[in-house]
mmCIF file of N, CA, C and O in Angstrom:
data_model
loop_
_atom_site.group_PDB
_atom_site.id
_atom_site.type_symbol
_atom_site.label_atom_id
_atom_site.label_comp_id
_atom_site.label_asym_id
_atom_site.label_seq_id
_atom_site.Cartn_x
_atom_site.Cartn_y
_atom_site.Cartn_z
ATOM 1 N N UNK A 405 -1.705 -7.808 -49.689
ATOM 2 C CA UNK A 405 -1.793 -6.678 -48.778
ATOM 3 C C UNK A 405 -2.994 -6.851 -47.840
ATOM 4 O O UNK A 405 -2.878 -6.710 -46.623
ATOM 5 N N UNK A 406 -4.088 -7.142 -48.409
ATOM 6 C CA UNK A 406 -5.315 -7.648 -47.335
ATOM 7 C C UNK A 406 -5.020 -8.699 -46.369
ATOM 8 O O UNK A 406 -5.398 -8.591 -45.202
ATOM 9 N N UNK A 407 -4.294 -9.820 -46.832
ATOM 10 C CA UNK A 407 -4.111 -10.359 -46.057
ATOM 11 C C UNK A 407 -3.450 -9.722 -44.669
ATOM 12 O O UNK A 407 -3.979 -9.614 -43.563
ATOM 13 N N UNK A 408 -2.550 -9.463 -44.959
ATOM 14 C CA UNK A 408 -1.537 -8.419 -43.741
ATOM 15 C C UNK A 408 -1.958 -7.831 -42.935
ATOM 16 O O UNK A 408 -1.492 -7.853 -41.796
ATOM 17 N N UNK A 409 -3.239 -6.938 -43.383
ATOM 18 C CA UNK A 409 -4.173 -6.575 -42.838
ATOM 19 C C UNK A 409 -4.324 -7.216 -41.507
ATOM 20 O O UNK A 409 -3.915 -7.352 -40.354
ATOM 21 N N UNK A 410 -5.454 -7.615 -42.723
ATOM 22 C CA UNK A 410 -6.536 -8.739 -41.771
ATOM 23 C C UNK A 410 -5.697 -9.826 -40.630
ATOM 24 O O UNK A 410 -6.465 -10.439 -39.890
ATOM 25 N N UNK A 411 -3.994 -10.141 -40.414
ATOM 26 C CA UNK A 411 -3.112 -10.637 -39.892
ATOM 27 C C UNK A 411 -3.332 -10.051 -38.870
ATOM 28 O O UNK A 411 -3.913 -10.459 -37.865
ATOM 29 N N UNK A 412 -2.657 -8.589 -39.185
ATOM 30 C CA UNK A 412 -2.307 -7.533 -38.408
ATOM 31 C C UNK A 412 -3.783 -6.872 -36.829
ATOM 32 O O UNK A 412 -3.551 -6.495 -35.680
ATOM 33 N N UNK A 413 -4.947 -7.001 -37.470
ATOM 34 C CA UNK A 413 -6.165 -7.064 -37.025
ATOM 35 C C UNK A 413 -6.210 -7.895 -36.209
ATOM 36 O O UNK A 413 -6.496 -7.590 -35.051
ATOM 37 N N UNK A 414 -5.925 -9.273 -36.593
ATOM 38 C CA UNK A 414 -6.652 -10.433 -35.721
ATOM 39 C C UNK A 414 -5.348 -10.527 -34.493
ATOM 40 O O UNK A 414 -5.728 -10.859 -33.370
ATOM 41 N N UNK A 415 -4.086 -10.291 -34.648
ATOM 42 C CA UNK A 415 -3.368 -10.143 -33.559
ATOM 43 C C UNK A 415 -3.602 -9.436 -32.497
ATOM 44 O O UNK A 415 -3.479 -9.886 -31.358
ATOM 45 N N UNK A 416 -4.195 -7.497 -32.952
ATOM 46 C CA UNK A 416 -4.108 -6.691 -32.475
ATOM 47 C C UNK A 416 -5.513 -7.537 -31.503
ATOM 48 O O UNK A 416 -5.390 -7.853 -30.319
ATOM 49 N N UNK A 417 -6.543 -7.730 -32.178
ATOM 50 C CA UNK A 417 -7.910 -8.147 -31.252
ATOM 51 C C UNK A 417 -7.309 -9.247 -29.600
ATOM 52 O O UNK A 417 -7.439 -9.147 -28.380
ATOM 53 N N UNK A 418 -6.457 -10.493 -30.859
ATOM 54 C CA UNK A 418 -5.932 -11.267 -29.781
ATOM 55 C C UNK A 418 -4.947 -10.694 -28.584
ATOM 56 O O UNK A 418 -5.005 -11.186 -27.457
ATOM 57 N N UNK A 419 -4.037 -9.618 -28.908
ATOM 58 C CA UNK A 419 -3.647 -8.714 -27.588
ATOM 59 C C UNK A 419 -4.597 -8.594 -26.862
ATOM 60 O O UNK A 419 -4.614 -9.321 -25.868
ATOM 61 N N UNK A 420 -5.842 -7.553 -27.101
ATOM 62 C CA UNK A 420 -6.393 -6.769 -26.226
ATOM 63 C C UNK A 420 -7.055 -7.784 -25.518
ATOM 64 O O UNK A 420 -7.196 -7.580 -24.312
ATOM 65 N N UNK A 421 -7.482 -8.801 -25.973
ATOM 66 C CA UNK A 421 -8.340 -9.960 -25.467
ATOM 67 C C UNK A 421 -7.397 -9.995 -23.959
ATOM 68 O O UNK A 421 -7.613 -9.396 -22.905
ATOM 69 N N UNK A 422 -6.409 -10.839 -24.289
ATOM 70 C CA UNK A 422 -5.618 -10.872 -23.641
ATOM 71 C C UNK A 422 -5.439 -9.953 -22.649
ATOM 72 O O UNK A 422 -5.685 -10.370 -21.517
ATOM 73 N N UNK A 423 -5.102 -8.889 -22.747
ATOM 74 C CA UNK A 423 -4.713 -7.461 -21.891
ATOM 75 C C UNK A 423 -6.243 -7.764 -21.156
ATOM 76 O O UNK A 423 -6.089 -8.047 -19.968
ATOM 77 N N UNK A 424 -7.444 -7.768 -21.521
ATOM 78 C CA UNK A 424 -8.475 -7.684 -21.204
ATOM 79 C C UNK A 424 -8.755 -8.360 -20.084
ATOM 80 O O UNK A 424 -8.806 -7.955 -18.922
ATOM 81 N N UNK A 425 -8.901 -9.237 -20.454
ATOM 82 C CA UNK A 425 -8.317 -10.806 -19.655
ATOM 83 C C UNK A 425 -7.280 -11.208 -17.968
ATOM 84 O O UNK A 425 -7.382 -11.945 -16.987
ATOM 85 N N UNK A 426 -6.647 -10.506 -18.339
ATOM 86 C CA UNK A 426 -5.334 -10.317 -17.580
ATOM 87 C C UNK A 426 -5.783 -9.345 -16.482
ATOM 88 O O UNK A 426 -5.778 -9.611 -15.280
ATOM 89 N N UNK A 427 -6.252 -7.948 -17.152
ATOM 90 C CA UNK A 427 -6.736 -6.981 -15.843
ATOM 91 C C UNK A 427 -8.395 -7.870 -15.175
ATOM 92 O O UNK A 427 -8.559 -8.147 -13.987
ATOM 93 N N UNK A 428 -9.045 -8.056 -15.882
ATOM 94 C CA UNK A 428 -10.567 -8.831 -15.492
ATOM 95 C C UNK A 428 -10.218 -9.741 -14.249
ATOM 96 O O UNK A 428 -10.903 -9.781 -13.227
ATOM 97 N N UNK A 429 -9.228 -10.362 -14.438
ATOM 98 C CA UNK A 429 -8.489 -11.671 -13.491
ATOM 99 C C UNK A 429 -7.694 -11.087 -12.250
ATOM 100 O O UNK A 429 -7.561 -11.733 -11.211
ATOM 101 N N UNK A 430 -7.185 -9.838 -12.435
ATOM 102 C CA UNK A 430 -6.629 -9.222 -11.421
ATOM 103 C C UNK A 430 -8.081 -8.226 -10.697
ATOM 104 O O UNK A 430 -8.304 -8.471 -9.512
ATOM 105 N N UNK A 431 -8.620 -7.610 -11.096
ATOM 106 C CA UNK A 431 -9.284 -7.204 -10.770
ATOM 107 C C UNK A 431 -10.648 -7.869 -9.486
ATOM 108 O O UNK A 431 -11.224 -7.306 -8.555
ATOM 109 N N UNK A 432 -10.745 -9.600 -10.170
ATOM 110 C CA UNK A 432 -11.528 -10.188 -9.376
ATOM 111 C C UNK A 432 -10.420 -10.743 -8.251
ATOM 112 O O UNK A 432 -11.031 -11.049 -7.227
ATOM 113 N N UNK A 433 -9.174 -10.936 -8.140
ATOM 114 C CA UNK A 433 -8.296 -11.467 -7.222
ATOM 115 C C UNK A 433 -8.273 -10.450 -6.199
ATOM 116 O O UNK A 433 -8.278 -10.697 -4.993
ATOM 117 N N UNK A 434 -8.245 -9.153 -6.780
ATOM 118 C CA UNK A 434 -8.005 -7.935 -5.469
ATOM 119 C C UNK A 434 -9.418 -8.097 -5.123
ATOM 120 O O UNK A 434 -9.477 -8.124 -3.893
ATOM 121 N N UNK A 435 -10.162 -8.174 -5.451
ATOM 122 C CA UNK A 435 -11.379 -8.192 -4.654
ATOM 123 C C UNK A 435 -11.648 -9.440 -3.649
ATOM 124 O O UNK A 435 -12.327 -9.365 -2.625
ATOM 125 N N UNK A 436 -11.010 -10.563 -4.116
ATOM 126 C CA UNK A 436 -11.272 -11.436 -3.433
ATOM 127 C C UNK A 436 -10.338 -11.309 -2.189
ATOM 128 O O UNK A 436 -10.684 -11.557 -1.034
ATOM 129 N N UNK A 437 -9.182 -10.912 -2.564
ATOM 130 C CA UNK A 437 -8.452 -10.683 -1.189
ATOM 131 C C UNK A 437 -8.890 -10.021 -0.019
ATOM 132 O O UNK A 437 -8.861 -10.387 1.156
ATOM 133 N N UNK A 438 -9.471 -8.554 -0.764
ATOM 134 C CA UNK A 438 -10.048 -7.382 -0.070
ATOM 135 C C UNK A 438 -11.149 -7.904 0.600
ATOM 136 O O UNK A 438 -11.285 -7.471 1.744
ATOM 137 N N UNK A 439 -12.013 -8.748 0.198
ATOM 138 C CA UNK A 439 -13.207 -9.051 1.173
ATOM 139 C C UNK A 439 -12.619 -10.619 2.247
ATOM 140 O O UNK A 439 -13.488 -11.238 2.862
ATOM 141 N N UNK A 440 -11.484 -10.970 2.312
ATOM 142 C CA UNK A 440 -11.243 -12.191 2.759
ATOM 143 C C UNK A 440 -10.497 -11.673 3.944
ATOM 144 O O UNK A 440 -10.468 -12.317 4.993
ATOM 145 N N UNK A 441 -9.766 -10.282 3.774
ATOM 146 C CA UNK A 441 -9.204 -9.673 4.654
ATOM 147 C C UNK A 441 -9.895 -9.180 5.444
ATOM 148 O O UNK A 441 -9.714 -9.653 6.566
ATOM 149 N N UNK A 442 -11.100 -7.942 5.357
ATOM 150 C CA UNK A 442 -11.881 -7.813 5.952
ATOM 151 C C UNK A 442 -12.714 -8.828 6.603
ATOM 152 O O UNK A 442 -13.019 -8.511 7.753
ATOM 153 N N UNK A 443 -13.117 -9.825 6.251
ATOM 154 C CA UNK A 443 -13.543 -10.902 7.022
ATOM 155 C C UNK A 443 -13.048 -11.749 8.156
ATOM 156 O O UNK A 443 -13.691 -12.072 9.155
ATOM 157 N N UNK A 444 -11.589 -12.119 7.800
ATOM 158 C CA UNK A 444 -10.493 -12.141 9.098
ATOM 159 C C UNK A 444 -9.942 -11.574 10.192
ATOM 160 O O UNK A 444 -9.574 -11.917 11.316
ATOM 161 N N UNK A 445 -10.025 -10.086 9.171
ATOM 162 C CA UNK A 445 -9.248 -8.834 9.491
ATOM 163 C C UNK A 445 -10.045 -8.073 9.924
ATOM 164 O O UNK A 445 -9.827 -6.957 9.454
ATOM 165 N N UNK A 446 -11.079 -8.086 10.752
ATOM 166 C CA UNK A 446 -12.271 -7.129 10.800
ATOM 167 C C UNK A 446 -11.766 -5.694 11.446
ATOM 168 O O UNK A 446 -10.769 -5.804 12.160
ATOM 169 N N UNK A 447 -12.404 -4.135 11.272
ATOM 170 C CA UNK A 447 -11.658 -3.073 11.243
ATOM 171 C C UNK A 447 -11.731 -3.125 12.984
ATOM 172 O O UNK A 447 -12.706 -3.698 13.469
ATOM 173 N N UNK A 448 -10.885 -2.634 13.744
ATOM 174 C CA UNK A 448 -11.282 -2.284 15.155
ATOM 175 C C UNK A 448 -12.343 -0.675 14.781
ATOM 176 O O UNK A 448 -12.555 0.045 13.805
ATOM 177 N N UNK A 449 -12.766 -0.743 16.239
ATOM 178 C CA UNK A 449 -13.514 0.379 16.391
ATOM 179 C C UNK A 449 -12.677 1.973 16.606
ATOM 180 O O UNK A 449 -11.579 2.029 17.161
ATOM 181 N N UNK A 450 -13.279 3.007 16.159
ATOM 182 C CA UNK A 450 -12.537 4.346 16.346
ATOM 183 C C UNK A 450 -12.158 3.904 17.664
ATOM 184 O O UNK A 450 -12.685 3.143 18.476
ATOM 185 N N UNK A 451 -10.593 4.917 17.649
ATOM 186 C CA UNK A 451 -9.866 4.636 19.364
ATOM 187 C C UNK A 451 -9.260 3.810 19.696
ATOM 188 O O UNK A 451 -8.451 3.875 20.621
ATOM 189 N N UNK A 452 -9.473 2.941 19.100
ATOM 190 C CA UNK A 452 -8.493 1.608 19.317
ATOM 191 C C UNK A 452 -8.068 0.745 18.865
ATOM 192 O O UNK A 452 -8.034 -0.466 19.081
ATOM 193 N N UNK A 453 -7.353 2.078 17.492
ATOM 194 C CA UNK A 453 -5.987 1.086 16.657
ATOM 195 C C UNK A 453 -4.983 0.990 17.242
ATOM 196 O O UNK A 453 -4.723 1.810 18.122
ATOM 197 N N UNK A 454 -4.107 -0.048 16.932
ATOM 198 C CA UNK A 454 -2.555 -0.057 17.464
ATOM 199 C C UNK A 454 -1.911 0.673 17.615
ATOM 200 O O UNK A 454 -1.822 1.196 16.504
ATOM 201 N N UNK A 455 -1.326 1.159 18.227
ATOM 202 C CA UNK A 455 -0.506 2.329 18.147
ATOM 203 C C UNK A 455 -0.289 3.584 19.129
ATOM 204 O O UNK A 455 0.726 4.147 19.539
ATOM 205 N N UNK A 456 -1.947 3.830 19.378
ATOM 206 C CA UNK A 456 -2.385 5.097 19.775
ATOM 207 C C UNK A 456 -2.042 5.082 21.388
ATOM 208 O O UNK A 456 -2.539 4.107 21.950
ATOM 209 N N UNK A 457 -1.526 5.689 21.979
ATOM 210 C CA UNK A 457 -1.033 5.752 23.025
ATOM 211 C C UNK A 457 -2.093 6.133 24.173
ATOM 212 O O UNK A 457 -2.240 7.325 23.900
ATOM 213 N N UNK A 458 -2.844 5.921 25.167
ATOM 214 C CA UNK A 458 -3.535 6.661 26.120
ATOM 215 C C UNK A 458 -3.060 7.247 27.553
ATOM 216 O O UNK A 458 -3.709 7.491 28.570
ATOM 217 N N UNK A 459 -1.761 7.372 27.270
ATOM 218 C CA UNK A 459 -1.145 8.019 28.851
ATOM 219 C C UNK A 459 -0.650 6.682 29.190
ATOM 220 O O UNK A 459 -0.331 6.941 30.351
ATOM 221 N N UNK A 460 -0.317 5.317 29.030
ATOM 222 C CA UNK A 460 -0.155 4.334 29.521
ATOM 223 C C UNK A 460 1.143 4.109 30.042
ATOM 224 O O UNK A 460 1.432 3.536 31.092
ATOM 225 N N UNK A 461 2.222 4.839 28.835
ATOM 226 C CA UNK A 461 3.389 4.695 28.977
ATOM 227 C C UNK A 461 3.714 6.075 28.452
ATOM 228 O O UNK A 461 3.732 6.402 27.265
ATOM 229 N N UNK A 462 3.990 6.905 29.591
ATOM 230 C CA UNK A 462 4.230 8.269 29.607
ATOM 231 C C UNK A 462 5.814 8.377 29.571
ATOM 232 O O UNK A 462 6.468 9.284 29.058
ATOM 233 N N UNK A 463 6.314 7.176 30.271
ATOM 234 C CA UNK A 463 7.856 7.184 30.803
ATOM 235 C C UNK A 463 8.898 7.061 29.405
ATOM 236 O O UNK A 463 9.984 7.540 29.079
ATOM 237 N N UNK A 464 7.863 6.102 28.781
ATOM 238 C CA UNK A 464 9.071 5.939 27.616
ATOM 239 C C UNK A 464 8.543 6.659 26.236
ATOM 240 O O UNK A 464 9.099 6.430 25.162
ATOM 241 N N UNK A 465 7.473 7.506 26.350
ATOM 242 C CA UNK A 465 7.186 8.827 25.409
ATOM 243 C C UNK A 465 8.173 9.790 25.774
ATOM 244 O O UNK A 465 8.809 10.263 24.832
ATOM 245 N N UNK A 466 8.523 10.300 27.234
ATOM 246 C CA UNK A 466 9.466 10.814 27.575
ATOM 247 C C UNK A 466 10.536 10.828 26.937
ATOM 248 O O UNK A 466 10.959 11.807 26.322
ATOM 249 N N UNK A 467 11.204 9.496 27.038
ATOM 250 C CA UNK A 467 12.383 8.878 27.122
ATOM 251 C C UNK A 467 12.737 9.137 25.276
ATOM 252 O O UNK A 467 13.706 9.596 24.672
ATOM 253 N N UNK A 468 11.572 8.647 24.899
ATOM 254 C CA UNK A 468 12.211 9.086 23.105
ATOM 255 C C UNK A 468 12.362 10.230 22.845
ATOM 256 O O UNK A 468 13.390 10.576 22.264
ATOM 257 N N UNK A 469 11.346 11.189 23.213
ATOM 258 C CA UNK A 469 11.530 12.747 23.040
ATOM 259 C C UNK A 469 12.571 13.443 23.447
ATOM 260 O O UNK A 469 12.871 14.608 23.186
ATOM 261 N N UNK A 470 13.200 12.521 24.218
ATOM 262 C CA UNK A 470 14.427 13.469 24.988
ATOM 263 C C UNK A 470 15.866 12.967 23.697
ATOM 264 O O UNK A 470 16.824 13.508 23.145
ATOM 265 N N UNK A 471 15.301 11.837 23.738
ATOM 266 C CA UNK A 471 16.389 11.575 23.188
ATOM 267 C C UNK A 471 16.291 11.740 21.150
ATOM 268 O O UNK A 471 16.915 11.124 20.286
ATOM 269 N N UNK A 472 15.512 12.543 21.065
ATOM 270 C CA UNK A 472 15.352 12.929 19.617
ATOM 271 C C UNK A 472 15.606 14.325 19.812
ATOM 272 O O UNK A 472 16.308 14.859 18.953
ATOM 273 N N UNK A 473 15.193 15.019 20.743
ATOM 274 C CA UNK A 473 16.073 16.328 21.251
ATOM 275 C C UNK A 473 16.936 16.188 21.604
ATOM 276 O O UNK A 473 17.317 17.248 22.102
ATOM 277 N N UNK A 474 17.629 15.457 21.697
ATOM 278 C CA UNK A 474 19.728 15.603 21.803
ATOM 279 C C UNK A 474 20.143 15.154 21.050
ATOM 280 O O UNK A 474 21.327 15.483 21.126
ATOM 281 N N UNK A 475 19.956 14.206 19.797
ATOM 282 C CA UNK A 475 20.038 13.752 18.622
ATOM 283 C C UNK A 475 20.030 15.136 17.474
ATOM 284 O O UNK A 475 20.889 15.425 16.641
ATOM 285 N N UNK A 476 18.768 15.812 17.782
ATOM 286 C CA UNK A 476 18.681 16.735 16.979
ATOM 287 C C UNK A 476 19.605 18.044 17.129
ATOM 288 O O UNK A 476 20.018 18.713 16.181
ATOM 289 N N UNK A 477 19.884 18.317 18.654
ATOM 290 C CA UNK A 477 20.664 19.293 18.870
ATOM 291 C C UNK A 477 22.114 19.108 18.900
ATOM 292 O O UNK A 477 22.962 20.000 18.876
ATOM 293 N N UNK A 478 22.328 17.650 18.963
ATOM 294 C CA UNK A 478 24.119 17.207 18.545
ATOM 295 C C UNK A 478 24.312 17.529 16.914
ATOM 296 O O UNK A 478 25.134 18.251 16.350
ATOM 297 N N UNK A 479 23.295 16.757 16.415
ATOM 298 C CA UNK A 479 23.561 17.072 14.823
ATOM 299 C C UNK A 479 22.927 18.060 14.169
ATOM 300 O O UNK A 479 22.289 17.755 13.162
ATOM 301 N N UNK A 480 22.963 19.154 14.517
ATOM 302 C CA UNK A 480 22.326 20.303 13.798
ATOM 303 C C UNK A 480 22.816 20.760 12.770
ATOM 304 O O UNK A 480 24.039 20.839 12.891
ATOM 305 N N UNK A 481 22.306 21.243 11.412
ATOM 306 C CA UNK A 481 23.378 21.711 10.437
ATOM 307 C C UNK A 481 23.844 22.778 10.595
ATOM 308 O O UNK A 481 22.905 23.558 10.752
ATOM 309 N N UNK A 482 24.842 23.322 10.652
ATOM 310 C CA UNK A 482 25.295 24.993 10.843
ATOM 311 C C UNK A 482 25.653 25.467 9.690
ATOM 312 O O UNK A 482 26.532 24.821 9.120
ATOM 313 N N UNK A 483 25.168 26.589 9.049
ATOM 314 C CA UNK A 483 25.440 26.996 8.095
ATOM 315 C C UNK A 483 26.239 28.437 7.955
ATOM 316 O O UNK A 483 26.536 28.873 6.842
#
């Protein structure tokens, strides 16, 4: 019965090792990514992420809005 034990013990240790192990190794990989990205990837400055529109193209802000308002008003649910 001690033995079984003491079996049962030295597995459970060798899991957690393991489990231990496993997150420790992930843990230093996301970091290494995270600072390799930022280093490549450096942040732009407020104002001028991708995306953000400054009046440049007013015509085709238009152009979607109109056409998400007739989209929306063709398919309306009626209840």
């Amino acid at each position: 019965m001690n033995e079984l034990i003491s079996s049962g013990i030295e597995l459970m240790l060798i899991g957690m090792g393991m489990v231990f192990g496993f997150l420790a190794m992930l843990i230093v990989a996301i970091k290494t990514m995270s600072s390799l990205v930022l280093r490549f990837f450096p942040e732009l400055p407020a104002g001028q992420h991708p995306g953000m529109h400054h009046g440049d193209d007013l015509g085709t802000i238009a152009a979607i809005t109109a056409a998400v308002h007739q989209y929306r008003k063709k398919y309306q649910k009626k209840d």
